[in-house]
XYZ file of C-alpha atoms in Angstrom:
668
model
C 57.685 35.704 35.322
C 58.500 38.654 33.031
C 59.734 40.711 35.992
C 61.847 37.830 37.266
C 63.391 37.343 33.839
C 64.104 41.061 33.527
C 65.846 41.077 36.908
C 67.937 38.063 35.940
C 69.017 39.746 32.704
C 70.045 42.850 34.636
C 72.136 40.776 37.045
C 73.900 38.954 34.193
C 74.557 42.246 32.414
C 75.992 43.778 35.598
C 78.224 40.745 36.118
C 79.717 40.955 32.612
C 80.211 44.700 32.990
C 82.178 44.232 36.226
C 84.201 41.433 34.630
C 85.067 43.658 31.656
C 86.174 46.509 33.923
C 88.314 44.091 35.982
C 90.032 42.727 32.847
C 90.775 46.244 31.649
C 92.216 47.061 35.059
C 94.418 43.961 34.942
C 95.792 44.815 31.482
C 96.415 48.388 32.538
C 98.168 47.292 35.708
C 100.359 44.811 33.912
C 101.441 47.029 31.027
C 101.072 50.392 32.688
C 104.785 50.809 33.320
C 105.662 50.400 29.608
C 102.716 52.287 28.114
C 103.161 56.058 28.124
C 99.856 56.830 26.405
C 97.566 55.497 29.132
C 94.853 57.877 30.269
C 94.645 59.357 33.755
C 91.663 57.157 34.565
C 93.590 54.057 33.605
C 96.554 55.234 35.707
C 94.360 55.701 38.743
C 92.750 52.307 38.226
C 96.198 50.713 37.816
C 97.351 52.317 41.046
C 94.357 50.987 42.925
C 94.871 47.534 41.479
C 98.565 47.368 42.373
C 97.732 48.488 45.892
C 95.343 45.572 46.108
C 98.097 43.274 44.912
C 100.302 44.527 47.752
C 97.798 43.272 50.292
C 97.029 39.918 48.668
C 100.235 38.495 47.238
C 102.570 36.585 49.564
C 106.001 38.113 49.185
C 107.444 40.281 46.439
C 106.603 39.643 42.792
C 109.651 39.844 40.522
C 109.199 40.786 36.860
C 111.593 41.877 34.167
C 113.691 44.990 34.718
C 111.420 47.029 32.462
C 108.397 46.380 34.595
C 107.402 47.501 38.031
C 108.015 45.263 41.018
C 105.361 45.026 43.701
C 105.672 43.900 47.289
C 103.215 42.906 49.958
C 105.113 44.635 52.751
C 104.538 48.212 53.741
C 107.371 50.727 53.707
C 109.724 50.405 56.669
C 110.955 53.228 58.831
C 114.384 54.586 57.954
C 116.159 53.235 61.016
C 119.706 51.879 61.219
C 120.198 48.114 61.171
C 122.566 46.233 63.475
C 125.331 46.599 60.901
C 125.009 50.393 60.899
C 123.351 50.746 57.497
C 119.914 52.120 56.697
C 117.409 49.999 54.847
C 114.416 51.920 53.570
C 113.037 49.315 51.208
C 109.629 47.965 50.377
C 111.018 44.461 50.070
C 109.310 41.986 52.397
C 112.618 40.155 52.897
C 113.735 42.923 55.245
C 110.609 42.749 57.387
C 111.514 41.472 60.874
C 110.262 37.950 61.433
C 107.739 37.389 64.180
C 108.382 34.048 65.856
C 104.716 33.367 66.520
C 103.948 34.154 62.914
C 106.383 31.602 61.539
C 105.081 28.889 63.810
C 101.773 29.222 61.962
C 103.159 30.074 58.511
C 106.208 27.868 57.962
C 105.421 27.441 54.244
C 105.950 31.186 53.801
C 109.222 31.017 55.727
C 110.382 28.150 53.541
C 109.362 29.973 50.364
C 111.267 33.127 51.296
C 114.328 31.148 52.349
C 114.455 29.257 49.068
C 114.075 32.524 47.154
C 116.874 34.214 49.088
C 119.210 31.260 48.534
C 118.386 31.312 44.832
C 118.876 35.065 44.433
C 122.233 34.960 46.237
C 123.609 31.867 44.527
C 126.825 32.360 42.492
C 125.127 31.425 39.220
C 122.300 33.898 39.724
C 124.591 36.731 40.832
C 126.820 36.200 37.794
C 123.903 36.935 35.456
C 122.044 39.465 37.616
C 123.159 42.706 35.950
C 120.335 44.921 37.164
C 118.959 43.506 40.463
C 115.516 44.648 41.569
C 115.472 43.219 45.087
C 116.878 44.291 48.433
C 118.864 41.834 50.558
C 121.148 42.600 53.478
C 122.481 41.052 56.671
C 119.229 41.697 58.528
C 117.371 39.722 55.873
C 119.453 36.624 56.575
C 119.342 37.107 60.357
C 115.543 37.353 60.304
C 115.253 34.118 58.348
C 117.753 32.293 60.574
C 115.803 33.451 63.620
C 112.586 32.223 62.033
C 114.018 28.757 61.457
C 115.492 28.715 64.959
C 111.973 29.012 66.414
C 110.118 27.213 63.623
C 109.855 23.820 65.343
C 110.407 22.245 61.928
C 112.382 18.978 61.570
C 114.830 20.651 59.189
C 114.916 23.969 61.045
C 118.542 23.503 62.104
C 119.628 22.531 58.589
C 117.924 25.546 57.027
C 119.550 27.893 59.556
C 122.944 26.325 58.765
C 122.371 26.761 55.028
C 121.591 30.449 55.442
C 124.707 31.032 57.550
C 126.832 29.098 55.038
C 125.542 31.335 52.248
C 126.392 34.443 54.295
C 129.934 33.153 54.824
C 130.244 32.393 51.119
C 129.118 35.899 50.185
C 131.554 37.369 52.717
C 134.499 35.383 51.362
C 133.789 36.299 47.727
C 132.908 39.928 48.557
C 129.884 39.547 46.325
C 127.626 42.566 45.864
C 123.955 41.639 46.133
C 120.655 43.437 45.851
C 119.556 46.779 44.539
C 121.606 48.616 47.179
C 124.813 46.715 46.431
C 125.181 45.268 49.933
C 128.131 43.086 50.898
C 126.817 40.430 53.269
C 128.954 39.764 56.339
C 127.729 37.448 59.115
C 127.998 39.027 62.547
C 127.718 37.797 66.119
C 123.940 37.699 65.856
C 124.051 35.510 62.763
C 126.231 32.904 64.460
C 124.420 33.162 67.798
C 121.044 32.562 66.161
C 122.342 29.345 64.599
C 123.698 28.243 67.976
C 120.245 28.976 69.389
C 118.814 26.697 66.702
C 121.100 23.922 67.985
C 119.806 24.478 71.528
C 116.176 24.294 70.380
C 116.626 21.746 67.610
C 114.457 18.652 67.677
C 114.944 15.138 66.419
C 111.895 12.874 66.316
C 109.953 15.482 68.286
C 112.438 15.569 71.176
C 114.539 18.633 71.894
C 118.247 17.991 71.662
C 120.216 15.431 69.709
C 123.619 13.820 69.563
C 125.993 16.202 67.839
C 124.236 19.509 68.494
C 126.389 20.267 71.517
C 129.559 19.631 69.527
C 128.292 21.759 66.647
C 127.433 24.654 68.935
C 130.808 24.608 70.658
C 132.674 24.276 67.344
C 130.820 27.274 65.958
C 131.675 29.233 69.110
C 135.381 28.456 68.701
C 135.169 29.353 65.014
C 133.754 32.764 65.925
C 136.637 33.327 68.341
C 139.176 32.457 65.630
C 137.493 34.667 63.021
C 137.566 37.634 65.383
C 141.121 37.048 66.637
C 142.521 36.670 63.093
C 140.751 39.785 61.840
C 138.910 37.871 59.128
C 135.563 38.898 60.607
C 135.736 41.357 63.487
C 131.934 41.352 63.761
C 131.896 37.702 64.842
C 133.244 38.174 68.379
C 131.252 35.886 70.752
C 129.197 37.522 73.477
C 127.242 36.396 76.535
C 124.314 35.109 74.465
C 126.660 33.089 72.252
C 128.133 31.303 75.258
C 124.701 30.830 76.828
C 123.347 29.272 73.624
C 126.290 26.878 73.436
C 125.809 25.899 77.084
C 122.094 25.323 76.476
C 122.953 23.200 73.434
C 125.035 20.931 75.651
C 122.311 20.957 78.318
C 119.744 19.632 75.819
C 122.181 17.154 74.287
C 121.930 13.419 74.899
C 125.663 12.914 74.665
C 127.742 11.490 77.468
C 129.722 14.161 79.254
C 127.496 16.976 77.978
C 127.160 18.532 81.449
C 130.961 18.620 81.810
C 131.267 20.453 78.497
C 128.555 22.901 79.555
C 130.413 23.693 82.780
C 133.707 24.136 80.922
C 132.102 26.709 78.625
C 130.612 28.466 81.655
C 134.058 28.639 83.289
C 135.529 29.933 80.033
C 132.886 32.671 79.995
C 133.719 33.723 83.555
C 137.435 33.697 82.768
C 136.998 35.900 79.697
C 134.815 38.310 81.637
C 137.458 38.640 84.359
C 140.096 39.334 81.704
C 138.172 41.798 79.546
C 135.588 43.210 81.990
C 133.158 43.888 79.125
C 129.408 44.013 79.547
C 128.957 41.728 76.539
C 130.545 38.859 78.505
C 129.074 39.489 81.949
C 127.394 36.233 83.161
C 123.713 36.570 83.997
C 120.936 34.426 85.447
C 120.287 32.655 82.154
C 123.905 31.580 81.789
C 124.045 30.175 85.314
C 120.668 28.502 84.920
C 121.818 26.830 81.687
C 124.741 25.071 83.358
C 122.642 24.188 86.434
C 120.033 22.608 84.164
C 122.760 20.739 82.294
C 123.785 19.017 85.524
C 120.202 18.591 86.717
C 119.291 16.704 83.521
C 122.484 14.694 83.133
C 121.825 11.919 85.648
C 125.563 11.333 85.943
C 127.205 10.399 89.223
C 127.799 13.533 91.249
C 125.581 15.686 89.005
C 123.545 17.005 91.929
C 126.696 18.141 93.736
C 127.885 19.967 90.606
C 124.500 21.652 90.185
C 124.626 22.856 93.800
C 128.210 24.056 93.310
C 127.090 26.194 90.346
C 124.288 27.633 92.472
C 126.797 28.564 95.189
C 129.026 30.261 92.592
C 125.987 32.139 91.366
C 125.230 33.398 94.860
C 128.882 34.366 95.303
C 128.871 36.329 92.057
C 125.758 38.199 93.147
C 127.274 39.041 96.536
C 130.361 40.377 94.736
C 128.271 42.929 92.872
C 126.985 41.143 89.760
C 123.314 42.099 89.987
C 122.622 40.236 86.730
C 123.432 36.966 88.537
C 120.822 37.325 91.266
C 119.567 33.819 92.119
C 115.930 33.032 91.486
C 113.661 30.283 92.746
C 113.985 28.672 89.312
C 117.666 28.060 90.009
C 116.973 26.666 93.480
C 114.193 24.454 92.129
C 116.536 23.066 89.474
C 119.034 22.036 92.159
C 116.256 20.516 94.280
C 115.149 18.581 91.207
C 118.721 17.405 90.635
C 118.961 16.031 94.175
C 115.497 14.486 93.901
C 116.500 12.559 90.770
C 119.943 11.594 92.011
C 120.669 8.126 93.300
C 122.537 9.468 96.281
C 121.423 7.947 99.600
C 121.085 11.404 101.128
C 119.461 12.927 98.041
C 116.075 13.626 99.688
C 117.700 15.235 102.730
C 119.946 17.388 100.525
C 116.960 18.541 98.479
C 115.130 19.499 101.683
C 118.245 21.385 102.829
C 118.097 23.503 99.655
C 114.430 24.160 100.380
C 115.299 25.217 103.936
C 117.899 27.620 102.512
C 115.209 29.203 100.328
C 112.925 29.582 103.325
C 115.717 31.189 105.336
C 116.586 33.675 102.574
C 112.964 34.674 102.241
C 112.474 34.960 105.993
C 115.592 37.078 106.605
C 115.748 39.177 103.414
C 112.087 39.138 102.331
C 113.293 38.385 98.827
C 110.283 37.398 96.749
C 112.530 36.020 93.981
C 113.676 33.120 96.161
C 110.393 32.475 97.944
C 109.603 28.739 97.670
C 106.520 27.821 95.695
C 104.484 24.672 95.369
C 106.942 23.251 92.801
C 109.753 23.591 95.338
C 107.909 21.543 97.940
C 106.578 19.037 95.402
C 110.135 18.277 94.278
C 111.150 17.496 97.860
C 108.082 15.288 98.284
C 109.048 13.484 95.050
C 112.550 12.961 96.387
C 111.268 11.222 99.502
C 108.692 9.305 97.461
C 111.323 7.860 95.111
C 113.337 6.647 98.077
C 110.290 5.063 99.691
C 110.403 7.365 102.753
C 106.666 7.829 103.027
C 106.580 9.337 106.506
C 109.063 12.059 105.522
C 107.027 12.835 102.404
C 103.898 13.061 104.545
C 105.684 15.462 106.907
C 106.570 17.823 104.032
C 102.956 17.715 102.832
C 101.719 18.603 106.309
C 104.226 21.477 106.424
C 102.785 22.776 103.151
C 99.293 22.647 104.644
C 100.455 24.603 107.697
C 102.070 27.318 105.573
C 99.000 27.606 103.382
C 96.696 27.805 106.395
C 98.917 30.591 107.760
C 98.308 32.622 104.599
C 101.030 31.549 102.149
C 99.067 31.034 98.966
C 102.158 30.086 96.931
C 102.508 26.677 98.601
C 98.929 25.443 98.450
C 99.150 21.647 97.993
C 97.726 20.358 94.743
C 96.900 16.956 93.321
C 100.534 16.345 92.426
C 101.555 16.949 96.046
C 99.128 14.305 97.276
C 99.919 11.895 94.428
C 103.608 12.070 95.279
C 102.895 11.045 98.867
C 100.613 8.268 97.598
C 103.507 7.095 95.442
C 105.752 7.115 98.506
C 103.328 4.818 100.330
C 103.141 2.554 97.267
C 106.937 2.211 97.304
C 107.221 1.844 101.061
C 107.697 -1.581 102.604
C 106.497 -0.508 106.027
C 103.438 -2.118 107.569
C 100.226 -0.178 107.139
C 101.401 1.758 104.075
C 98.450 0.669 101.849
C 95.937 1.714 104.507
C 97.664 5.099 104.925
C 97.584 5.588 101.159
C 93.852 4.833 101.083
C 93.224 7.253 103.964
C 95.123 9.980 102.123
C 93.038 9.315 99.011
C 89.884 9.678 101.085
C 91.271 12.967 102.450
C 91.710 14.203 98.873
C 88.091 13.317 98.147
C 86.869 15.173 101.250
C 88.878 18.283 100.375
C 87.604 18.219 96.806
C 84.007 17.844 97.908
C 84.551 20.790 100.269
C 85.466 22.983 97.293
C 89.245 22.578 96.927
C 89.453 21.821 93.216
C 93.267 21.809 93.268
C 93.364 18.416 95.000
C 90.803 16.643 92.854
C 91.811 12.957 92.723
C 92.508 11.579 89.275
C 92.852 8.082 87.853
C 96.524 8.109 88.789
C 95.574 8.659 92.450
C 93.342 5.583 92.550
C 95.836 3.544 90.523
C 98.645 4.342 92.973
C 96.596 3.174 95.958
C 95.768 -0.061 94.130
C 99.480 -0.580 93.452
C 100.193 -0.043 97.145
C 97.864 -2.935 97.986
C 99.246 -5.089 95.152
C 102.778 -4.871 96.614
C 101.642 -5.592 100.164
C 101.416 -9.021 101.856
C 97.800 -8.391 102.934
C 95.070 -10.987 102.585
C 92.176 -10.051 100.336
C 94.085 -7.370 98.440
C 92.445 -8.424 95.175
C 89.035 -7.719 96.702
C 90.214 -4.382 98.083
C 91.674 -3.345 94.706
C 88.392 -4.289 93.040
C 86.424 -2.187 95.539
C 88.661 0.862 94.991
C 88.235 0.537 91.231
C 84.447 0.277 91.393
C 84.327 3.216 93.819
C 86.109 5.279 91.176
C 83.899 3.850 88.428
C 80.732 4.838 90.306
C 81.958 8.446 90.481
C 82.682 8.408 86.768
C 79.231 7.060 85.993
C 77.781 9.773 88.259
C 79.255 12.448 85.992
C 82.870 12.920 87.120
C 84.507 12.638 83.697
C 87.873 13.323 85.332
C 87.816 9.731 86.606
C 87.339 7.864 83.352
C 89.018 4.458 83.759
C 91.807 3.416 81.424
C 93.813 0.325 80.627
C 96.470 1.205 83.221
C 94.216 1.022 86.266
C 92.571 -2.174 85.024
C 96.017 -3.720 84.619
C 96.791 -2.620 88.186
C 93.724 -4.413 89.549
C 94.718 -7.539 87.637
C 98.245 -7.251 89.029
C 96.810 -7.203 92.564
C 94.936 -10.382 91.651
C 98.114 -12.005 90.352
C 99.902 -11.515 93.677
C 96.930 -12.248 95.876
C 97.680 -14.770 98.629
C 95.535 -17.011 100.766
C 93.634 -20.250 100.559
C 91.778 -21.712 97.586
C 88.824 -19.392 98.147
C 91.068 -16.306 97.924
C 92.757 -17.627 94.777
C 89.444 -18.424 93.136
C 88.118 -14.948 93.960
C 91.264 -13.328 92.558
C 90.900 -15.254 89.305
C 87.259 -14.236 89.017
C 88.041 -10.558 89.591
C 90.790 -10.663 86.956
C 88.396 -12.243 84.444
C 85.792 -9.567 85.165
C 88.386 -6.838 84.694
C 89.438 -8.305 81.356
C 85.848 -8.449 80.146
C 85.211 -4.933 81.477
C 88.069 -3.623 79.353
C 86.930 -5.465 76.235
C 83.352 -4.195 76.294
C 84.073 -0.654 77.451
C 85.282 2.522 75.774
C 88.243 2.824 78.176
C 90.684 1.275 75.758
C 91.745 -2.126 74.484
C 93.839 -4.836 76.138
C 97.551 -4.301 75.578
C 100.505 -6.611 76.035
C 100.621 -5.743 79.749
C 96.981 -6.800 80.064
C 97.638 -10.168 78.439
C 100.899 -10.692 80.288
C 99.318 -9.842 83.633
C 96.337 -12.119 83.000
C 98.705 -14.979 82.200
C 100.475 -14.205 85.473
C 97.150 -14.447 87.307
C 96.594 -17.873 85.745
C 100.090 -18.996 86.705
C 99.712 -17.936 90.345
C 96.053 -18.639 91.032
C 95.137 -21.673 88.875
C 96.636 -25.083 89.719
C 98.812 -26.797 87.131
C 96.701 -28.979 84.870
C 94.502 -29.131 81.818
C 92.298 -26.231 82.986
C 95.247 -23.829 83.254
C 96.630 -24.981 79.899
C 93.257 -24.387 78.251
C 92.995 -20.862 79.688
C 96.580 -20.113 78.675
C 95.945 -21.243 75.096
C 92.817 -19.096 74.746
C 94.506 -15.990 76.158
C 97.641 -16.385 74.037
C 95.708 -16.893 70.810
C 93.678 -13.794 71.538
C 96.892 -11.833 72.152
C 98.171 -13.050 68.769
C 94.975 -11.946 67.085
C 95.207 -8.480 68.674
C 98.895 -8.113 67.773
C 99.871 -7.812 71.453
C 102.423 -10.612 71.868
C 105.102 -8.554 73.532
C 108.093 -9.365 75.673
C 106.045 -9.640 78.857
C 103.616 -12.074 77.231
C 106.381 -14.335 75.913
C 108.294 -14.323 79.182
C 105.234 -15.264 81.171
C 104.125 -17.842 78.624
C 107.498 -19.594 78.650
C 107.717 -19.644 82.428
C 104.303 -21.258 82.942
C 104.075 -23.825 80.123
C 105.654 -27.140 79.315
C 107.877 -27.530 76.255
C 105.114 -29.375 74.453
C 102.465 -26.712 75.029
C 104.922 -23.938 74.251
C 105.888 -25.532 70.901
C 102.207 -25.906 70.071
C 101.407 -22.260 70.833
C 104.394 -20.705 69.051
C 104.079 -23.226 66.216
C 107.593 -24.651 66.461
C 108.625 -28.247 65.930
C 111.587 -28.011 68.244
C 112.414 -25.780 71.165
C 115.401 -25.557 73.458
C 114.555 -26.017 77.094
C 113.563 -22.781 78.793
C 114.450 -20.591 75.769
C 112.346 -18.049 73.916
C 112.460 -17.813 70.128
C 112.737 -14.501 68.312
C 111.249 -15.395 64.914
C 107.567 -14.850 65.612
C 105.056 -13.796 62.929
C 105.006 -10.037 62.585
C 101.243 -9.718 62.965
C 101.526 -11.223 66.453
C 103.329 -8.162 67.825
C 102.356 -5.414 65.401
C 100.557 -3.339 68.087
C 103.078 -3.837 70.902
C 104.574 -0.807 72.620
C 107.650 -1.967 74.524
C 108.978 0.375 77.199
C 112.395 -1.196 76.808
C 113.729 -3.790 74.433
C 116.315 -6.429 75.107
C 119.159 -6.898 72.689
C 118.649 -10.023 70.564
C 120.128 -13.139 72.094
C 121.112 -11.285 75.280
C 120.477 -13.602 78.245
C 118.153 -12.182 80.879
C 116.664 -13.660 84.014
C 112.917 -13.981 83.573
C 110.135 -14.660 86.018
C 110.382 -17.755 88.171
C 114.101 -18.097 87.430
C 113.741 -18.924 83.742
C 116.676 -17.768 81.599
C 115.359 -16.225 78.393
C 116.550 -14.259 75.400
C 114.833 -11.647 73.297
C 111.306 -12.848 72.634
C 110.213 -10.761 69.681
C 111.664 -8.733 66.873
C 111.754 -4.971 67.433
C 108.067 -4.093 67.001
C 107.128 -1.845 64.134
C 105.258 1.294 65.001
C 101.631 0.932 64.015
C 99.672 3.887 65.315
C 96.382 2.729 63.824
C 95.725 0.960 67.123
C 95.616 4.277 68.911
C 93.320 6.143 66.559
C 90.280 7.259 68.478
C 91.654 5.828 71.690
C 93.487 8.610 73.590
C 93.503 6.701 76.877
C 95.377 3.756 75.376
C 97.833 6.093 73.667
C 98.543 7.872 76.934
C 99.133 4.580 78.722
């Protein structure tokens, strides 16, 4: 006990000794610059302490002019900046911003931006007689670039604020910083803000109404500043035009693709006039305008995208090596034709693919060699048009090329799923059976070791949908068998096949449209009930408004009109109300299958217009609804079974608590 106590006393004594030395070091470090009588030991200790501060503090620490100023950044090499000046400063503001760094450290980016805006404000500059910080054009450009790639909701606004401050400093000719720099925005400053418009996000989605206009307006402003001589460093270059085109390409505004093409033509025209390298169109510029048309969905957009590709090829043949077409450009045009509503869209997309194959075969150009995405886009094109046999032919062609040694076109699960989707959309006889055979082929290939074609829940769901849309007898039973076949594999350890609410809704949909005699209808109703109970007691998810709406549809189609159907309808609807899943589909189906008296009872109304749906439902009835599309209030629509209806519910509020811990339901 004595030894233990002695050791404890020694530890406490050592702790207080270290604490005392640390406090002395802190005092010496803080007042060392004003105290001329400090000893050499204290000076050395102060130096060590300030070096430690450099590595621990975030950003520079500003003190009064009589004290030293420390910075966390290391000294920079004495290299010229883009404006021709040399900046050999220890200020961390001049440290180039790493984009990946700011994605993980946006609070630091925000802190430095706010500090720069404060230090360069008119009020601060008016009273800043002896500045102790270094700020120049590169400082602002680094921060603008950081906000451009920050992925922050206010990233665009912060970039605009920094550029506005640069313009203000340029107009007033204000001298800032320890080096007396005059800040003048240059082409990079403006181009980085335009890049922020192209990458800007609203509600998590890239692009927004107004960003295209802002980018183009800023481009024209740069042209005017340079032409008038107000700012000769603001002359637009290739990257400025490309950023403006990309801003229009990511914009949701009508006519955005037209504006993108006009800017692209303006770029080509200026290059022909000036013949400067800074305006020479390259692959990125062409790809931006091609993507603008590919994403637009406007009438004739696919033709315009192909026209831009042809101009790109022409430019390359005329000697512009920077405009050499790449498979990315071809794939974008294929995608445009695949998503177009043109009757010959699938054939045109396959023609682009054939052109790629020909270029690769004749010129051995690896840059235009088709890959699996190229073929998958063509398969998608045929699938969306319901041309299942053509989609199957393209898939077989992919298999032949891969067997011959072309590893770039090895079919994957998406390739097979696209063909399955084609069969589900096809109205030809035997399409459901062909879809099921293709699914079985995927399973055989996967079991043989081809992991790229592993069937997923979407594969099984698509086959079930193919049966649901067919006029086959016993399709409810077949859909049930396909589901339980998938479920058995999941229970055997294949976690890739975990059921979800979507596939259960698909089985119930097959039951709703099942045809046949009373025995078939009774079996369909039983299967639907089992599916509903399976979803309720499982961890796959919870019933959603589609589940309730589909189950009501099963009751309407498979249960005769009478007290039994009314009783089932009442139970299902009340449960939907309790779960907050009374969506548009539920109300449409409910109104189409009930009498006025039963409908008034369920929606708790004393009076109801014949065949009309009310909008003033209790909020907790639809609080968890996720509508894919919403009807405008009081806009007449034609509902199921010929019933004219209006908007059934108020716009549902977003309540994400329903999805917590339930990723499958959220995905659906």
